[in-house]
PDB file of C-alpha atoms in Angstrom:
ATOM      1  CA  UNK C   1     109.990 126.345  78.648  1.00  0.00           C
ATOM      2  CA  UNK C   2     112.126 128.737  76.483  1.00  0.00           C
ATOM      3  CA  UNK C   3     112.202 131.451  78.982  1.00  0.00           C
ATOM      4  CA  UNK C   4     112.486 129.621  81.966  1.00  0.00           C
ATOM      5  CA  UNK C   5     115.734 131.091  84.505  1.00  0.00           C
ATOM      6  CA  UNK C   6     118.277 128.503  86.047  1.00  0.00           C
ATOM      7  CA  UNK C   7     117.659 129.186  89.168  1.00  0.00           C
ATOM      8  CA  UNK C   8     114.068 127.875  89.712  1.00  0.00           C
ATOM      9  CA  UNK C   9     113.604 126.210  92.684  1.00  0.00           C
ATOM     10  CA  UNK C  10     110.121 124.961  91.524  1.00  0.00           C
ATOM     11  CA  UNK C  11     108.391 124.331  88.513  1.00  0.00           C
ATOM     12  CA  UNK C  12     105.070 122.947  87.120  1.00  0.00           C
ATOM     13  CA  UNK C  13     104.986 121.443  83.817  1.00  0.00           C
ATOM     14  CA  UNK C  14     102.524 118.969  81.505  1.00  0.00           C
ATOM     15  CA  UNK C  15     103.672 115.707  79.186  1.00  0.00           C
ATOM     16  CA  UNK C  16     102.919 118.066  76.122  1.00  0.00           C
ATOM     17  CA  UNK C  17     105.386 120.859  77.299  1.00  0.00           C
ATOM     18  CA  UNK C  18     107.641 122.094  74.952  1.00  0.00           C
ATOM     19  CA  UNK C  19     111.592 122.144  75.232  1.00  0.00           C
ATOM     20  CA  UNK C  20     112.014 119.751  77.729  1.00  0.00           C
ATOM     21  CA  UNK C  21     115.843 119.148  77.402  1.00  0.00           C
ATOM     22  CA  UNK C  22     116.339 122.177  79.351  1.00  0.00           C
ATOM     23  CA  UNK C  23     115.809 120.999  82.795  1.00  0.00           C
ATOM     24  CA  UNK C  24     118.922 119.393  82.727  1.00  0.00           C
ATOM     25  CA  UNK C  25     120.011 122.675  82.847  1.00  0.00           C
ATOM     26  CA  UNK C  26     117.570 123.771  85.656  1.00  0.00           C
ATOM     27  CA  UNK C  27     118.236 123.010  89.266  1.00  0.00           C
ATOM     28  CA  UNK C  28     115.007 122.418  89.968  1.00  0.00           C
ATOM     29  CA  UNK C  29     114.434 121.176  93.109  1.00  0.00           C
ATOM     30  CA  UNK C  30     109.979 120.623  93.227  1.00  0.00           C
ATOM     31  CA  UNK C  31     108.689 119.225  89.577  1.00  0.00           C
ATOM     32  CA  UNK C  32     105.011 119.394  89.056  1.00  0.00           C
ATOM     33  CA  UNK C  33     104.471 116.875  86.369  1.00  0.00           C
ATOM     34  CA  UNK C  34     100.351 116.930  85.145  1.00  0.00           C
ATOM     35  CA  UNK C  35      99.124 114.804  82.305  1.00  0.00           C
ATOM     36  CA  UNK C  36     101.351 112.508  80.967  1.00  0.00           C
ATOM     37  CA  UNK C  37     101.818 109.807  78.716  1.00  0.00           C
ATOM     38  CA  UNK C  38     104.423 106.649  79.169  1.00  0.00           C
ATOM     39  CA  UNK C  39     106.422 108.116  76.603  1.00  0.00           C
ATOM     40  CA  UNK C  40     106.458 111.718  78.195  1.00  0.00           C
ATOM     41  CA  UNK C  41     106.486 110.271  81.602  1.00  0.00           C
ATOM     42  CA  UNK C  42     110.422 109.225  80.275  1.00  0.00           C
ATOM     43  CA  UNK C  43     111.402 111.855  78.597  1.00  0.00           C
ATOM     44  CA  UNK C  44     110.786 114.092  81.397  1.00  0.00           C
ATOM     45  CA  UNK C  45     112.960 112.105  83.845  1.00  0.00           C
ATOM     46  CA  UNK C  46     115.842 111.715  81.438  1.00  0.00           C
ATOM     47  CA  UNK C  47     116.287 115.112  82.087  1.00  0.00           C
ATOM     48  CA  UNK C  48     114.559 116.047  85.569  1.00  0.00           C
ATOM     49  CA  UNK C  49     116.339 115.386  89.119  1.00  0.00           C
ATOM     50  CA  UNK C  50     113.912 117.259  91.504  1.00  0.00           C
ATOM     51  CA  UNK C  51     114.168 116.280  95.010  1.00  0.00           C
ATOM     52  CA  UNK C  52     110.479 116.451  94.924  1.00  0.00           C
ATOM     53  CA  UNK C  53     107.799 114.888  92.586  1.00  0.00           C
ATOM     54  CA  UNK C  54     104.171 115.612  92.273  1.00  0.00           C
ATOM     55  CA  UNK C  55     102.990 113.539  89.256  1.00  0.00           C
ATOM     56  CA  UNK C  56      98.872 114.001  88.964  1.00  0.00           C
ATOM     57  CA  UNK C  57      97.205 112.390  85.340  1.00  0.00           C
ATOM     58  CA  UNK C  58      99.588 109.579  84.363  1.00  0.00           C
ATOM     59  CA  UNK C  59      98.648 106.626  81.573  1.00  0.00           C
ATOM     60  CA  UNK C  60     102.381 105.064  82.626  1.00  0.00           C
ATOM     61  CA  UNK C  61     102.553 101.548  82.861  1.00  0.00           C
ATOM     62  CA  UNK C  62     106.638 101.131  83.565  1.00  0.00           C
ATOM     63  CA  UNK C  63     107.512 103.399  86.207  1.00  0.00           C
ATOM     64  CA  UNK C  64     111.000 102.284  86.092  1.00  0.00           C
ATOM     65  CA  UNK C  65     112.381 105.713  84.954  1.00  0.00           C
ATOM     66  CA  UNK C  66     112.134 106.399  88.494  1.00  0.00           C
ATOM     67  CA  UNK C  67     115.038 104.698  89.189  1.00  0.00           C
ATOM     68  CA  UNK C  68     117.145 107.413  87.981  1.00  0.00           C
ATOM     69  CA  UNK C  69     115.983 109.941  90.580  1.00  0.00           C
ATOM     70  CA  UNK C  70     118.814 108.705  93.270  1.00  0.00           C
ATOM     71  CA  UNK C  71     117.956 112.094  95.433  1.00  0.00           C
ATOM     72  CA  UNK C  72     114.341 111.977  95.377  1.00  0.00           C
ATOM     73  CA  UNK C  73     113.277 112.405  99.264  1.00  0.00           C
ATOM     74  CA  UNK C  74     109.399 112.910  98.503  1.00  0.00           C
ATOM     75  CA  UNK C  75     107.340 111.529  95.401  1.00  0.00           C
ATOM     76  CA  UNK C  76     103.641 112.062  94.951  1.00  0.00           C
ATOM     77  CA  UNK C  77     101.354 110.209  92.574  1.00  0.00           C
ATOM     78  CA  UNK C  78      97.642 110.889  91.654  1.00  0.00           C
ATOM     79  CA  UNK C  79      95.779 109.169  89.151  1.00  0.00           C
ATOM     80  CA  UNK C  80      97.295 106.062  86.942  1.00  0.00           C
ATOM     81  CA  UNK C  81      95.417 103.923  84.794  1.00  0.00           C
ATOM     82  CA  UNK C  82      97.756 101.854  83.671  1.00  0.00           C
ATOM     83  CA  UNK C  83     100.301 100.483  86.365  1.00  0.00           C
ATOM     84  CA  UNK C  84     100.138  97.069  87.799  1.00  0.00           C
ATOM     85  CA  UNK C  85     103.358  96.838  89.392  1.00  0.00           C
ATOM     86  CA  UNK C  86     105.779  99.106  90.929  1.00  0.00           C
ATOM     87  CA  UNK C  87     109.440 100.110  90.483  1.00  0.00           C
ATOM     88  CA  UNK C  88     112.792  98.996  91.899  1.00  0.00           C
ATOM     89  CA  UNK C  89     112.325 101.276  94.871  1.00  0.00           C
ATOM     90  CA  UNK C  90     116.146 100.337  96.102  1.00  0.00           C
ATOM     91  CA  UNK C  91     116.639 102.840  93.845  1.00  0.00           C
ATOM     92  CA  UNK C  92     115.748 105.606  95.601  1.00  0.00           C
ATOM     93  CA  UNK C  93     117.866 105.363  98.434  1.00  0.00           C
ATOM     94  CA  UNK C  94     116.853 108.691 100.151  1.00  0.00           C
ATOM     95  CA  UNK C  95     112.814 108.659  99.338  1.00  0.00           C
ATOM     96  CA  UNK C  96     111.193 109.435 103.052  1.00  0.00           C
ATOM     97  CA  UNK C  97     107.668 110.226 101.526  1.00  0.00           C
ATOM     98  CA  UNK C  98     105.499 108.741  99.277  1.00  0.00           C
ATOM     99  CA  UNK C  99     101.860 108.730  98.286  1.00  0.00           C
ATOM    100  CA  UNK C 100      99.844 106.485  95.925  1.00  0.00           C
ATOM    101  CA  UNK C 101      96.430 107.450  95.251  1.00  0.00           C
ATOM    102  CA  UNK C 102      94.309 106.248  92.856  1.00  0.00           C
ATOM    103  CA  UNK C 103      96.497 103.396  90.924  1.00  0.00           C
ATOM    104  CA  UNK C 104      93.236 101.372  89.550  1.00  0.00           C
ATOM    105  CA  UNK C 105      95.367  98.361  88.075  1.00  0.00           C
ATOM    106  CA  UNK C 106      98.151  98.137  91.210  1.00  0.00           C
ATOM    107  CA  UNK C 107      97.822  94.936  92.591  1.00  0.00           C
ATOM    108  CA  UNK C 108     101.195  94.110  93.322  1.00  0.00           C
ATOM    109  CA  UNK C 109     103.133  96.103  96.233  1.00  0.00           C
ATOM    110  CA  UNK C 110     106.799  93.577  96.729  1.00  0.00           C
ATOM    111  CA  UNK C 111     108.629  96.441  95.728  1.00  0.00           C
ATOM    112  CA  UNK C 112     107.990  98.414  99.021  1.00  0.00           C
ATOM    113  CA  UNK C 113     110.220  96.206 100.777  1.00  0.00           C
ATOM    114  CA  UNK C 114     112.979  97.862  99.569  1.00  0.00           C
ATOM    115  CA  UNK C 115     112.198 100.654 100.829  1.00  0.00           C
ATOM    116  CA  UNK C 116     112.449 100.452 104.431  1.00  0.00           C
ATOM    117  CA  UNK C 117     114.091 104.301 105.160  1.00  0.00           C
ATOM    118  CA  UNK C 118     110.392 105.359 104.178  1.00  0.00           C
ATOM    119  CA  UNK C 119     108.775 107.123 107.177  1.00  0.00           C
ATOM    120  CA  UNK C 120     105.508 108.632 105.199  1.00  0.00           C
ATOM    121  CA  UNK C 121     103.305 106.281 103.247  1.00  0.00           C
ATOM    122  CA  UNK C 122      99.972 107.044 102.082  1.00  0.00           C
ATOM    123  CA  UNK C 123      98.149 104.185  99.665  1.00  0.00           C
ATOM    124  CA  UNK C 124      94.585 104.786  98.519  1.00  0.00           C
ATOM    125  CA  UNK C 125      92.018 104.347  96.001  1.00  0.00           C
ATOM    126  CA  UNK C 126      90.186 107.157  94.022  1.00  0.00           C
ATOM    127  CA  UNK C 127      86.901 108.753  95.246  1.00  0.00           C
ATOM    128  CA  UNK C 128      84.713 105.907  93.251  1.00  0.00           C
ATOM    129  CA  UNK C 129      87.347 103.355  92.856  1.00  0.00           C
ATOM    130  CA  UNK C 130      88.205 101.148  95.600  1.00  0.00           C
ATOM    131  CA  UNK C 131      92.279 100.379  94.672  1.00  0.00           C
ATOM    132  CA  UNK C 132      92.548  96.729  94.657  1.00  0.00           C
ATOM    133  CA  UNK C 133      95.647  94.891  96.110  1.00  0.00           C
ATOM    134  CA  UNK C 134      96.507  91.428  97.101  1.00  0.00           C
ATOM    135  CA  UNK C 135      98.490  91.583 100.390  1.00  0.00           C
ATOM    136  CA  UNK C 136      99.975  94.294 103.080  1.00  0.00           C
ATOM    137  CA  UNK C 137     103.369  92.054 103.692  1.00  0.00           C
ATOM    138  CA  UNK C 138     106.083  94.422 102.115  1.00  0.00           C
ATOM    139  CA  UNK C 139     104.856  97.023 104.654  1.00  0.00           C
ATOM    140  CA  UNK C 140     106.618  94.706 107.511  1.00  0.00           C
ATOM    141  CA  UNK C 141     109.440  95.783 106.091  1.00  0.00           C
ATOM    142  CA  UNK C 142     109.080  99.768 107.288  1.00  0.00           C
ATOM    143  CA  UNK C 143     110.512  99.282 109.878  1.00  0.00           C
ATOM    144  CA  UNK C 144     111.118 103.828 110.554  1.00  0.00           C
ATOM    145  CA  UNK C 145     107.125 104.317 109.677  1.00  0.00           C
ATOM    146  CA  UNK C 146     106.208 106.727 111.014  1.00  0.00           C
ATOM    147  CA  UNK C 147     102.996 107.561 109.389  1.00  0.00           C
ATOM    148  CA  UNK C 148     100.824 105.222 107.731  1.00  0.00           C
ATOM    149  CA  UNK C 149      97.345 105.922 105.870  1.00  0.00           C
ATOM    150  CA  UNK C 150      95.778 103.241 103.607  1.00  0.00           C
ATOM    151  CA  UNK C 151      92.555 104.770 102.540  1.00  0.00           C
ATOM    152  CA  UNK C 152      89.790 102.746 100.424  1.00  0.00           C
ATOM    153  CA  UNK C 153      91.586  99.605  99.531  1.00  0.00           C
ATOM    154  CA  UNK C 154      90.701  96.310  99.459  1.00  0.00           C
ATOM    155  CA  UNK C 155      93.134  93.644 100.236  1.00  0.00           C
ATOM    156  CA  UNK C 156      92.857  90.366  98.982  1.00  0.00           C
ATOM    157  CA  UNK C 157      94.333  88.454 101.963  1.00  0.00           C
ATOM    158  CA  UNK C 158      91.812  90.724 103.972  1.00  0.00           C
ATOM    159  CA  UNK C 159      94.832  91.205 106.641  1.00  0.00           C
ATOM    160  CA  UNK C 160      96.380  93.931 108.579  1.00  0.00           C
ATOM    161  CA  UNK C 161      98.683  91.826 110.439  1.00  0.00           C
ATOM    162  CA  UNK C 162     101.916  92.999 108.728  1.00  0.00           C
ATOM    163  CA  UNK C 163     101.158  96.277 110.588  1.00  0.00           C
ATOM    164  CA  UNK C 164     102.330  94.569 113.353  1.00  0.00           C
ATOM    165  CA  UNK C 165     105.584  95.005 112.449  1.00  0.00           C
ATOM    166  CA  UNK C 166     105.864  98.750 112.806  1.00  0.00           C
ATOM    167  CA  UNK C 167     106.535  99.504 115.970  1.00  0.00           C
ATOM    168  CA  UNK C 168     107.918 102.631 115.329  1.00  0.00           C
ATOM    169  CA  UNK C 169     104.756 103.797 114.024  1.00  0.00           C
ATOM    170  CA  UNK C 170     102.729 107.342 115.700  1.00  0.00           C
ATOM    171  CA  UNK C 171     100.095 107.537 113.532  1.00  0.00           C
ATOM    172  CA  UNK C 172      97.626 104.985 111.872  1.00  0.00           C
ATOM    173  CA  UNK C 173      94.928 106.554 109.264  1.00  0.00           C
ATOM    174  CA  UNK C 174      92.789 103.366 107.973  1.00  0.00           C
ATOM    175  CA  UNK C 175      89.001 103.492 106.144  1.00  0.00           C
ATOM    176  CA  UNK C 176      86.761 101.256 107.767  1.00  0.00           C
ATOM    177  CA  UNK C 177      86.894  98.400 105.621  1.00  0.00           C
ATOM    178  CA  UNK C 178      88.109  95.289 107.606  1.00  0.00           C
ATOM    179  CA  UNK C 179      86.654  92.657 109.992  1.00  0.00           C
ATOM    180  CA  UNK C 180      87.099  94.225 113.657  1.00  0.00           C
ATOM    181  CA  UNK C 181      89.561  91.800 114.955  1.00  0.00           C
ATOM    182  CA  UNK C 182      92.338  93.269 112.741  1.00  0.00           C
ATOM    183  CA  UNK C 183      91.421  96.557 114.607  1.00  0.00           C
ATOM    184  CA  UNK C 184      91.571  95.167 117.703  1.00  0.00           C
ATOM    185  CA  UNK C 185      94.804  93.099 117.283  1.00  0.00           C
ATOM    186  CA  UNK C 186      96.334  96.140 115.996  1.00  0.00           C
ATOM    187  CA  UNK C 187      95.495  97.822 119.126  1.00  0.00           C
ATOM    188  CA  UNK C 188      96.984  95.410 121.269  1.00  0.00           C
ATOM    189  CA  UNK C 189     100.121  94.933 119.371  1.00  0.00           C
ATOM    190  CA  UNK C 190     100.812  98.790 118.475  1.00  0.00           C
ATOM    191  CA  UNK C 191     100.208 100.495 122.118  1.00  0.00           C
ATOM    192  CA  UNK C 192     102.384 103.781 121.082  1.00  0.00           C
ATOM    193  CA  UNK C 193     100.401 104.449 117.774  1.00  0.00           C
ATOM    194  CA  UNK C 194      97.447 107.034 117.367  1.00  0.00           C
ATOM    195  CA  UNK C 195      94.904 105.472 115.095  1.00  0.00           C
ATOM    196  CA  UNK C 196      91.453 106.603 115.511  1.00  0.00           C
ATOM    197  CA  UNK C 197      90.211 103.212 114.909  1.00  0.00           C
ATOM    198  CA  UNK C 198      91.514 101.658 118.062  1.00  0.00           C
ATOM    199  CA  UNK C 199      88.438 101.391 119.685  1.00  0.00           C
ATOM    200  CA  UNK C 200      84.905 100.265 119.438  1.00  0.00           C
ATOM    201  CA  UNK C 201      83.029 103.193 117.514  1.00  0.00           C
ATOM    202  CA  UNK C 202      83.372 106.894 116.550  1.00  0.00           C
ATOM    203  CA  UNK C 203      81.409 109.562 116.660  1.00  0.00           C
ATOM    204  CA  UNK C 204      81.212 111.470 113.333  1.00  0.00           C
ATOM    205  CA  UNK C 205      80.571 115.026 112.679  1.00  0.00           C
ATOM    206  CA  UNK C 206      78.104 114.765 109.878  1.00  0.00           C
ATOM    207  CA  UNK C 207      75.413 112.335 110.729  1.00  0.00           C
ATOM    208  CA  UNK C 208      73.635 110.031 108.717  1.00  0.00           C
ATOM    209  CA  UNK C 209      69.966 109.804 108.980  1.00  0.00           C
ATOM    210  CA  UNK C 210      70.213 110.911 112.834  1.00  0.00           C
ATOM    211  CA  UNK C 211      72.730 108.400 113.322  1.00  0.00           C
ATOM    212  CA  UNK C 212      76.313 110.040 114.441  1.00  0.00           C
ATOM    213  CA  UNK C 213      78.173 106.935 115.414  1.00  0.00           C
ATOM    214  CA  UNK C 214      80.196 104.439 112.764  1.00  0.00           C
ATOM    215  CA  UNK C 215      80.626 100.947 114.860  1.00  0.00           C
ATOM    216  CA  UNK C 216      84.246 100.278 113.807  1.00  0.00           C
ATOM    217  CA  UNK C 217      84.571  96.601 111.799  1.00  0.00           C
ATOM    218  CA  UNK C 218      83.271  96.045 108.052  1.00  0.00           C
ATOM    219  CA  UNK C 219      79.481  95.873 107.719  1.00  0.00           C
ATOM    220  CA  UNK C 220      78.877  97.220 111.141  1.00  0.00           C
ATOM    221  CA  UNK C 221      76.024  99.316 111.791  1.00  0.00           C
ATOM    222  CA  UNK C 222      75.611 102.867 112.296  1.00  0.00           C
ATOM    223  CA  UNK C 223      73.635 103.719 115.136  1.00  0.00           C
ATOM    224  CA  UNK C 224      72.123 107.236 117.448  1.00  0.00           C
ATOM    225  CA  UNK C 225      74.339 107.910 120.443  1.00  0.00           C
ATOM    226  CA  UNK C 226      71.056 108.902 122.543  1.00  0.00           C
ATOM    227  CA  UNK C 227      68.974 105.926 121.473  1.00  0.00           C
ATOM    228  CA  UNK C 228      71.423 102.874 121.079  1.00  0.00           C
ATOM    229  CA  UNK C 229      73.335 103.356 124.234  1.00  0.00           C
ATOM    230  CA  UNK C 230      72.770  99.440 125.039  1.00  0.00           C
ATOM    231  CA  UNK C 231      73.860  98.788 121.696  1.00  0.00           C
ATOM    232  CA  UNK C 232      77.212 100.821 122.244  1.00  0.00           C
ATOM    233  CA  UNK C 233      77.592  99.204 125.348  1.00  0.00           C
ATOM    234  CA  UNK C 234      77.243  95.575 123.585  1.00  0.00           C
ATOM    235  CA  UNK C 235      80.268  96.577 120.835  1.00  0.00           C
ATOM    236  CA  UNK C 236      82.735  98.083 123.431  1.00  0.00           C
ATOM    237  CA  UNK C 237      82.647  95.323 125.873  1.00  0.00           C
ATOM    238  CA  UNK C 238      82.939  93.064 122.260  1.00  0.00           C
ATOM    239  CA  UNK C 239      85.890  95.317 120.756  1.00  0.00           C
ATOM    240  CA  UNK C 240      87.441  94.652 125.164  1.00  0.00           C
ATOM    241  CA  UNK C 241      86.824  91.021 125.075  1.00  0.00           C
ATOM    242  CA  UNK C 242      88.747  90.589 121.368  1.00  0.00           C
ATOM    243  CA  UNK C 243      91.654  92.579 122.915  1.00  0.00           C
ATOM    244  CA  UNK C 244      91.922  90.728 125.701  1.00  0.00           C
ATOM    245  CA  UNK C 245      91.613  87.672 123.671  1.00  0.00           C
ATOM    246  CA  UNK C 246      94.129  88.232 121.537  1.00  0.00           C
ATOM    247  CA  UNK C 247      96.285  89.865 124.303  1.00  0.00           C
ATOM    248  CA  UNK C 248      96.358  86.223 126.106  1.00  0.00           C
ATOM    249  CA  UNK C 249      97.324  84.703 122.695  1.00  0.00           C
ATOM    250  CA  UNK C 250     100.227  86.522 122.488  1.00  0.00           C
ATOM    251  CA  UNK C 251     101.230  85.866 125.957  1.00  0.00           C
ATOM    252  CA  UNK C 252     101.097  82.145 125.459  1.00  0.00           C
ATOM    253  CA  UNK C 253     103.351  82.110 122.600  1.00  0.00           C
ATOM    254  CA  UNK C 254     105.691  84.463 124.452  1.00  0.00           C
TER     255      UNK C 254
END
């Protein structure tokens, strides 16, 4: 970094880059951080304040330097191996986006809760890794979501009700990977939010064997949109009948 200028508005850097003392010097405002270690991972942010953080290739297991960043607005993170917990988001008082992909040992997401100016999250697993965690509840605290995408995850309590919550959501990006009554209730309870999912089947671009529709619900079939027209029929008045089930549930409680 020796011949880096002051003014750089962006930068991209690994954990075994030289000279790292002088971004306190540096107003930098994006940090690209790739490959680092739990010891670089600290060093870096004793000295970094970027506004924005792409950090892709960690082995960090305390993410609490993190804290220090009070005028991060967007953080990124690709690839840990070693995290099972989060940080004290509070923290991070003006963080609007964030994005965890591929955290293989996060099971715990409490911290979230503290987060509730966040109005970007995106949660998901790796390509071959499913990301395990154990419940959705801190999301019902986002209450300014406005984008939500939880992609290959599987969640212990096997719930999306705390979705219910965000009623200021506008979009909804979810895998196909829960029983269809959390679809449907979702539906019924978040009227104003574009989510694909919201309905009994897709088509799909690339077919599968001849078969271009995915029946939304976990371990639903795949079926031919010439052939299995009585079959589609069968799942949408199912996917109506759950809405309206669950839309006279909530009535009665009202």
């Amino acid at each position: 970094m020796g011949n880096v200028t002051a003014s750089l508005e962006e930068l991209a850097i690994e954990g075994k880059t030289k000279n790292i003392e002088r971004l306190a010097s540096l107003q930098v405002k994006k940090l690209w951080v790739f490959a680092v270690n739990q010891k670089q991972f600290e060093h870096i942010l004793t000295y970094a304040r970027p506004n924005i953080l792409y950090v892709y290739e960690m082995r960090v297991e305390d993410l609490s330097s993190l804290q220090k960043l009070s005028d991060l607005q967007q953080l990124y993170m690709c690839w840990n191996t070693k995290a099972k917990t989060l940080w004290d988001i509070a923290y991070n008082k003006k963080l609007k986006s964030l994005l965890i992909d591929d955290f293989s040992k996060l099971e715990d997401l409490t911290a979230l809760s503290k987060c509730p100016q966040l109005n970007t999250f995106y949660m998901g697993g790796g390509i071959n890794t499913t990301m395990k965690v154990q419940t959705l509840q801190p999301l019902a605290a986002l209450q300014h979501l406005k984008k939500l995408t939880l992609m290959n995850l599987k969640v212990k309590d096997d719930s999306l009700e705390p979705l219910i919550q965000l009623k200021n959501l506008r979009e909804l990006s979810l895998s196909n990977q829960f029983k269809v009554e959390e679809y449907t209730k979702l539906s019924v309870a978040l009227p104003y939010t574009e989510c694909k999912f919201f309905k009994p089947y897709v088509y799909m671009n690339d077919a599968i064997e001849g078969k271009n529709i995915m029946v939304i619900g976990r371990r639903r079939p795949f079926l031919n949109s010439k052939t299995d027209a009585v079959k589609m029929q069968k799942y949408e008045e199912q996917f109506k009948k759950l809405q309206e089930e669950y839309k006279a549930l909530v009535e009665s409680t009202m």
